Amino acid sequence: MINAGCYCRARGLLGWSETELAISAGLSLPTVKRYETGGAKVSEDAVAKMVSALEAAGVIFVEENGHSPGVRLRKGQPEGNSAMTLIEFLNAVSLYEKTELWSKGIHVPGQALPRFGFTLVGVDRTGFHLMLDDGKMLGSIQWREGGAHYDPPLQHGRSSGPVDPEHLNQWVSLAYVRSLSAP
């Protein structure tokens, strides 16, 4: 019997966060967290989706055979492999848009309440433009060779990096600031 601790170890071998597992499995982040912490019951379907996502990324689950259950990576699979498929990239960015981007407010001088209106518009099936509700393009993010290419670049001039809320928030902030200084 595979236990929740094996799923945490499997994520660790891949270098995945709980968010990355949720995206890859097509589940909500709270579902993954509940399962890994042993909280409320999680459906067998959700567990099967997590297993499928982890196995597709190269994890092998070792059933209990007189010893504790465990996990390992397929031969030739580098630990901490952070390469993501195009589908994983698109799902991660779409999830970010729905869970974080839509709630971000822009504080406009002279207005008491923040203005909302960031959105992502798909481009060429491999990326997105960051737009304001007035149609102004602020930046873009595109999938390239298993990762994200950011414009504007992230801090320290890095134009590529992982797709996680921390990096996406940084990119949105940099893009908005750049738009304020553009003529």
PDB file of C-alpha atoms in Angstrom:
ATOM      1  CA  MET A   1       0.000   0.000   0.000  1.00  0.00           C
ATOM      2  CA  ILE A   2       1.439   3.366  -1.046  1.00  0.00           C
ATOM      3  CA  ASN A   3       1.030   6.085   1.589  1.00  0.00           C
ATOM      4  CA  ALA A   4       0.831   9.870   1.355  1.00  0.00           C
ATOM      5  CA  GLY A   5       4.487  10.177   2.403  1.00  0.00           C
ATOM      6  CA  CYS A   6       5.468   8.392  -0.823  1.00  0.00           C
ATOM      7  CA  TYR A   7       3.732  11.099  -2.840  1.00  0.00           C
ATOM      8  CA  CYS A   8       5.714  13.786  -1.009  1.00  0.00           C
ATOM      9  CA  ARG A   9       8.957  11.895  -1.670  1.00  0.00           C
ATOM     10  CA  ALA A  10       7.973  11.436  -5.333  1.00  0.00           C
ATOM     11  CA  ARG A  11       7.386  15.180  -5.679  1.00  0.00           C
ATOM     12  CA  GLY A  12      10.770  15.783  -4.051  1.00  0.00           C
ATOM     13  CA  LEU A  13      12.545  13.494  -6.503  1.00  0.00           C
ATOM     14  CA  LEU A  14      11.026  15.449  -9.380  1.00  0.00           C
ATOM     15  CA  GLY A  15      11.616  18.821  -7.747  1.00  0.00           C
ATOM     16  CA  TRP A  16       7.881  19.540  -7.924  1.00  0.00           C
ATOM     17  CA  SER A  17       5.889  21.728  -5.573  1.00  0.00           C
ATOM     18  CA  GLU A  18       2.387  20.780  -4.451  1.00  0.00           C
ATOM     19  CA  THR A  19       1.134  23.296  -7.029  1.00  0.00           C
ATOM     20  CA  GLU A  20       3.024  21.561  -9.840  1.00  0.00           C
ATOM     21  CA  LEU A  21       1.549  18.193  -8.838  1.00  0.00           C
ATOM     22  CA  ALA A  22      -1.939  19.699  -8.706  1.00  0.00           C
ATOM     23  CA  ILE A  23      -1.530  21.207 -12.176  1.00  0.00           C
ATOM     24  CA  SER A  24      -0.058  18.046 -13.673  1.00  0.00           C
ATOM     25  CA  ALA A  25      -2.818  15.906 -12.160  1.00  0.00           C
ATOM     26  CA  GLY A  26      -5.608  18.346 -13.061  1.00  0.00           C
ATOM     27  CA  LEU A  27      -6.588  18.741  -9.405  1.00  0.00           C
ATOM     28  CA  SER A  28      -6.990  21.649  -7.052  1.00  0.00           C
ATOM     29  CA  LEU A  29      -4.111  22.573  -4.750  1.00  0.00           C
ATOM     30  CA  PRO A  30      -6.259  22.027  -1.616  1.00  0.00           C
ATOM     31  CA  THR A  31      -6.954  18.435  -2.753  1.00  0.00           C
ATOM     32  CA  VAL A  32      -3.228  17.664  -3.011  1.00  0.00           C
ATOM     33  CA  LYS A  33      -2.537  19.356   0.331  1.00  0.00           C
ATOM     34  CA  ARG A  34      -5.375  17.448   2.053  1.00  0.00           C
ATOM     35  CA  TYR A  35      -4.054  14.145   0.776  1.00  0.00           C
ATOM     36  CA  GLU A  36      -0.426  14.775   1.681  1.00  0.00           C
ATOM     37  CA  THR A  37      -1.223  15.994   5.182  1.00  0.00           C
ATOM     38  CA  GLY A  38      -3.657  13.158   5.861  1.00  0.00           C
ATOM     39  CA  GLY A  39      -6.522  15.579   6.360  1.00  0.00           C
ATOM     40  CA  ALA A  40      -9.983  14.991   4.944  1.00  0.00           C
ATOM     41  CA  LYS A  41     -10.524  12.013   2.674  1.00  0.00           C
ATOM     42  CA  VAL A  42      -9.593  12.382  -0.981  1.00  0.00           C
ATOM     43  CA  SER A  43     -11.407  10.427  -3.688  1.00  0.00           C
ATOM     44  CA  GLU A  44      -9.815   7.379  -5.294  1.00  0.00           C
ATOM     45  CA  ASP A  45     -10.099   9.213  -8.625  1.00  0.00           C
ATOM     46  CA  ALA A  46      -7.971  12.096  -7.283  1.00  0.00           C
ATOM     47  CA  VAL A  47      -5.328   9.670  -5.971  1.00  0.00           C
ATOM     48  CA  ALA A  48      -5.286   7.887  -9.357  1.00  0.00           C
ATOM     49  CA  LYS A  49      -4.730  11.237 -11.112  1.00  0.00           C
ATOM     50  CA  MET A  50      -1.791  12.024  -8.826  1.00  0.00           C
ATOM     51  CA  VAL A  51      -0.283   8.583  -9.448  1.00  0.00           C
ATOM     52  CA  SER A  52      -0.676   9.004 -13.222  1.00  0.00           C
ATOM     53  CA  ALA A  53       0.933  12.453 -13.227  1.00  0.00           C
ATOM     54  CA  LEU A  54       3.886  11.317 -11.113  1.00  0.00           C
ATOM     55  CA  GLU A  55       4.406   8.133 -13.124  1.00  0.00           C
ATOM     56  CA  ALA A  56       4.240  10.075 -16.402  1.00  0.00           C
ATOM     57  CA  ALA A  57       7.026  12.302 -15.063  1.00  0.00           C
ATOM     58  CA  GLY A  58       9.234   9.268 -14.342  1.00  0.00           C
ATOM     59  CA  VAL A  59       8.364   8.115 -10.815  1.00  0.00           C
ATOM     60  CA  ILE A  60       8.110   4.411 -10.037  1.00  0.00           C
ATOM     61  CA  PHE A  61       6.127   3.451  -6.938  1.00  0.00           C
ATOM     62  CA  VAL A  62       7.475   0.419  -5.085  1.00  0.00           C
ATOM     63  CA  GLU A  63       4.738  -1.497  -3.267  1.00  0.00           C
ATOM     64  CA  GLU A  64       5.254  -2.750   0.261  1.00  0.00           C
ATOM     65  CA  ASN A  65       7.112  -6.079   0.055  1.00  0.00           C
ATOM     66  CA  GLY A  66       8.178  -6.814   3.584  1.00  0.00           C
ATOM     67  CA  HIS A  67       9.732  -3.364   3.807  1.00  0.00           C
ATOM     68  CA  SER A  68       8.209   0.081   3.704  1.00  0.00           C
ATOM     69  CA  PRO A  69       6.699   1.240   0.406  1.00  0.00           C
ATOM     70  CA  GLY A  70       8.856   3.630  -1.562  1.00  0.00           C
ATOM     71  CA  VAL A  71       9.532   5.560  -4.731  1.00  0.00           C
ATOM     72  CA  ARG A  72      12.345   5.866  -7.216  1.00  0.00           C
ATOM     73  CA  LEU A  73      12.920   7.462 -10.605  1.00  0.00           C
ATOM     74  CA  ARG A  74      13.024   5.575 -13.877  1.00  0.00           C
ATOM     75  CA  LYS A  75      16.562   4.816 -15.045  1.00  0.00           C
ATOM     76  CA  GLY A  76      18.050   7.768 -16.873  1.00  0.00           C
ATOM     77  CA  GLN A  77      15.591  10.192 -15.261  1.00  0.00           C
ATOM     78  CA  PRO A  78      17.530  13.066 -13.659  1.00  0.00           C
ATOM     79  CA  GLU A  79      16.472  14.046 -10.144  1.00  0.00           C
ATOM     80  CA  GLY A  80      14.769  17.410  -9.887  1.00  0.00           C
ATOM     81  CA  ASN A  81      13.865  17.370 -13.578  1.00  0.00           C
ATOM     82  CA  SER A  82      12.130  20.705 -13.971  1.00  0.00           C
ATOM     83  CA  ALA A  83      11.326  20.401 -17.679  1.00  0.00           C
ATOM     84  CA  MET A  84       7.632  20.693 -18.282  1.00  0.00           C
ATOM     85  CA  THR A  85       5.508  19.768 -21.243  1.00  0.00           C
ATOM     86  CA  LEU A  86       3.622  22.360 -23.229  1.00  0.00           C
ATOM     87  CA  ILE A  87       0.350  21.110 -21.715  1.00  0.00           C
ATOM     88  CA  GLU A  88       1.749  21.467 -18.174  1.00  0.00           C
ATOM     89  CA  PHE A  89       2.938  24.989 -19.024  1.00  0.00           C
ATOM     90  CA  LEU A  90      -0.448  26.026 -20.459  1.00  0.00           C
ATOM     91  CA  ASN A  91      -2.299  24.509 -17.490  1.00  0.00           C
ATOM     92  CA  ALA A  92       0.020  26.194 -14.963  1.00  0.00           C
ATOM     93  CA  VAL A  93      -0.346  29.636 -16.529  1.00  0.00           C
ATOM     94  CA  SER A  94      -4.133  29.245 -16.893  1.00  0.00           C
ATOM     95  CA  LEU A  95      -4.453  28.156 -13.263  1.00  0.00           C
ATOM     96  CA  TYR A  96      -2.379  31.158 -12.171  1.00  0.00           C
ATOM     97  CA  GLU A  97      -4.636  33.469 -14.164  1.00  0.00           C
ATOM     98  CA  LYS A  98      -7.771  32.102 -12.496  1.00  0.00           C
ATOM     99  CA  THR A  99      -6.457  31.816  -8.950  1.00  0.00           C
ATOM    100  CA  GLU A 100      -4.187  34.837  -8.635  1.00  0.00           C
ATOM    101  CA  LEU A 101      -4.025  37.169 -11.620  1.00  0.00           C
ATOM    102  CA  TRP A 102      -7.705  38.046 -11.828  1.00  0.00           C
ATOM    103  CA  SER A 103      -7.696  39.206  -8.214  1.00  0.00           C
ATOM    104  CA  LYS A 104      -4.698  41.535  -8.572  1.00  0.00           C
ATOM    105  CA  GLY A 105      -5.550  45.179  -8.336  1.00  0.00           C
ATOM    106  CA  ILE A 106      -3.762  48.171  -9.812  1.00  0.00           C
ATOM    107  CA  HIS A 107      -3.681  51.227  -7.568  1.00  0.00           C
ATOM    108  CA  VAL A 108      -4.329  54.270  -9.722  1.00  0.00           C
ATOM    109  CA  PRO A 109      -3.427  57.679  -8.269  1.00  0.00           C
ATOM    110  CA  GLY A 110      -6.517  59.686  -7.414  1.00  0.00           C
ATOM    111  CA  GLN A 111      -8.775  56.646  -7.109  1.00  0.00           C
ATOM    112  CA  ALA A 112      -9.720  55.157  -3.758  1.00  0.00           C
ATOM    113  CA  LEU A 113     -10.324  51.637  -5.007  1.00  0.00           C
ATOM    114  CA  PRO A 114      -7.913  49.534  -7.036  1.00  0.00           C
ATOM    115  CA  ARG A 115      -8.601  48.885 -10.683  1.00  0.00           C
ATOM    116  CA  PHE A 116      -8.760  45.243 -11.727  1.00  0.00           C
ATOM    117  CA  GLY A 117      -8.210  44.087 -15.224  1.00  0.00           C
ATOM    118  CA  PHE A 118      -5.160  41.943 -15.883  1.00  0.00           C
ATOM    119  CA  THR A 119      -5.798  39.079 -18.254  1.00  0.00           C
ATOM    120  CA  LEU A 120      -3.824  36.640 -20.356  1.00  0.00           C
ATOM    121  CA  VAL A 121      -4.497  36.222 -24.056  1.00  0.00           C
ATOM    122  CA  GLY A 122      -3.278  33.047 -25.748  1.00  0.00           C
ATOM    123  CA  VAL A 123      -0.800  33.428 -28.605  1.00  0.00           C
ATOM    124  CA  ASP A 124       0.337  30.777 -31.107  1.00  0.00           C
ATOM    125  CA  ARG A 125      -0.707  27.901 -28.791  1.00  0.00           C
ATOM    126  CA  THR A 126       2.599  28.211 -26.916  1.00  0.00           C
ATOM    127  CA  GLY A 127       2.265  31.383 -24.909  1.00  0.00           C
ATOM    128  CA  PHE A 128       0.316  34.310 -23.590  1.00  0.00           C
ATOM    129  CA  HIS A 129       0.340  38.101 -23.698  1.00  0.00           C
ATOM    130  CA  LEU A 130      -0.294  39.892 -20.414  1.00  0.00           C
ATOM    131  CA  MET A 131      -2.918  42.534 -21.113  1.00  0.00           C
ATOM    132  CA  LEU A 132      -4.786  45.259 -19.282  1.00  0.00           C
ATOM    133  CA  ASP A 133      -8.535  45.473 -19.740  1.00  0.00           C
ATOM    134  CA  ASP A 134      -8.024  48.538 -21.963  1.00  0.00           C
ATOM    135  CA  GLY A 135      -6.130  46.384 -24.516  1.00  0.00           C
ATOM    136  CA  LYS A 136      -2.624  47.509 -23.605  1.00  0.00           C
ATOM    137  CA  MET A 137      -0.080  44.693 -23.837  1.00  0.00           C
ATOM    138  CA  LEU A 138       2.342  44.585 -20.908  1.00  0.00           C
ATOM    139  CA  GLY A 139       4.459  41.515 -21.574  1.00  0.00           C
ATOM    140  CA  SER A 140       4.494  37.932 -22.739  1.00  0.00           C
ATOM    141  CA  ILE A 141       5.314  34.453 -21.515  1.00  0.00           C
ATOM    142  CA  GLN A 142       6.086  31.596 -23.865  1.00  0.00           C
ATOM    143  CA  TRP A 143       6.940  27.927 -23.510  1.00  0.00           C
ATOM    144  CA  ARG A 144      10.354  27.037 -24.895  1.00  0.00           C
ATOM    145  CA  GLU A 145      12.307  23.801 -24.511  1.00  0.00           C
ATOM    146  CA  GLY A 146      10.568  22.641 -21.360  1.00  0.00           C
ATOM    147  CA  GLY A 147      10.379  25.979 -19.557  1.00  0.00           C
ATOM    148  CA  ALA A 148       9.014  29.492 -19.602  1.00  0.00           C
ATOM    149  CA  HIS A 149      10.518  32.477 -21.406  1.00  0.00           C
ATOM    150  CA  TYR A 150       9.515  35.748 -19.756  1.00  0.00           C
ATOM    151  CA  ASP A 151       9.295  39.215 -21.309  1.00  0.00           C
ATOM    152  CA  PRO A 152      10.091  41.375 -19.469  1.00  0.00           C
ATOM    153  CA  PRO A 153      12.833  39.225 -17.989  1.00  0.00           C
ATOM    154  CA  LEU A 154      12.652  38.276 -14.331  1.00  0.00           C
ATOM    155  CA  GLN A 155      14.916  39.999 -11.830  1.00  0.00           C
ATOM    156  CA  HIS A 156      18.631  39.852 -12.571  1.00  0.00           C
ATOM    157  CA  GLY A 157      17.892  39.707 -16.317  1.00  0.00           C
ATOM    158  CA  ARG A 158      16.859  36.041 -16.349  1.00  0.00           C
ATOM    159  CA  SER A 159      14.526  35.596 -19.305  1.00  0.00           C
ATOM    160  CA  SER A 160      13.649  31.985 -18.478  1.00  0.00           C
ATOM    161  CA  GLY A 161      12.575  30.268 -15.314  1.00  0.00           C
ATOM    162  CA  PRO A 162      10.037  27.975 -13.725  1.00  0.00           C
ATOM    163  CA  VAL A 163       6.316  28.566 -13.929  1.00  0.00           C
ATOM    164  CA  ASP A 164       5.168  29.047 -10.364  1.00  0.00           C
ATOM    165  CA  PRO A 165       3.160  31.775  -8.627  1.00  0.00           C
ATOM    166  CA  GLU A 166       6.295  33.474  -7.247  1.00  0.00           C
ATOM    167  CA  HIS A 167       7.900  33.876 -10.680  1.00  0.00           C
ATOM    168  CA  LEU A 168       4.608  34.753 -12.366  1.00  0.00           C
ATOM    169  CA  ASN A 169       3.870  37.438  -9.748  1.00  0.00           C
ATOM    170  CA  GLN A 170       7.346  38.873 -10.264  1.00  0.00           C
ATOM    171  CA  TRP A 171       6.827  38.903 -14.041  1.00  0.00           C
ATOM    172  CA  VAL A 172       3.424  40.639 -13.785  1.00  0.00           C
ATOM    173  CA  SER A 173       4.883  43.302 -11.467  1.00  0.00           C
ATOM    174  CA  LEU A 174       7.868  43.936 -13.729  1.00  0.00           C
ATOM    175  CA  ALA A 175       5.629  44.121 -16.810  1.00  0.00           C
ATOM    176  CA  TYR A 176       3.295  46.621 -15.164  1.00  0.00           C
ATOM    177  CA  VAL A 177       6.157  48.801 -13.910  1.00  0.00           C
ATOM    178  CA  ARG A 178       7.743  48.724 -17.370  1.00  0.00           C
ATOM    179  CA  SER A 179       4.437  49.890 -18.892  1.00  0.00           C
ATOM    180  CA  LEU A 180       4.366  52.892 -16.559  1.00  0.00           C
ATOM    181  CA  SER A 181       7.785  54.062 -17.728  1.00  0.00           C
ATOM    182  CA  ALA A 182       7.092  53.455 -21.446  1.00  0.00           C
ATOM    183  CA  PRO A 183       6.283  56.515 -23.561  1.00  0.00           C
TER     184      PRO A 183
END
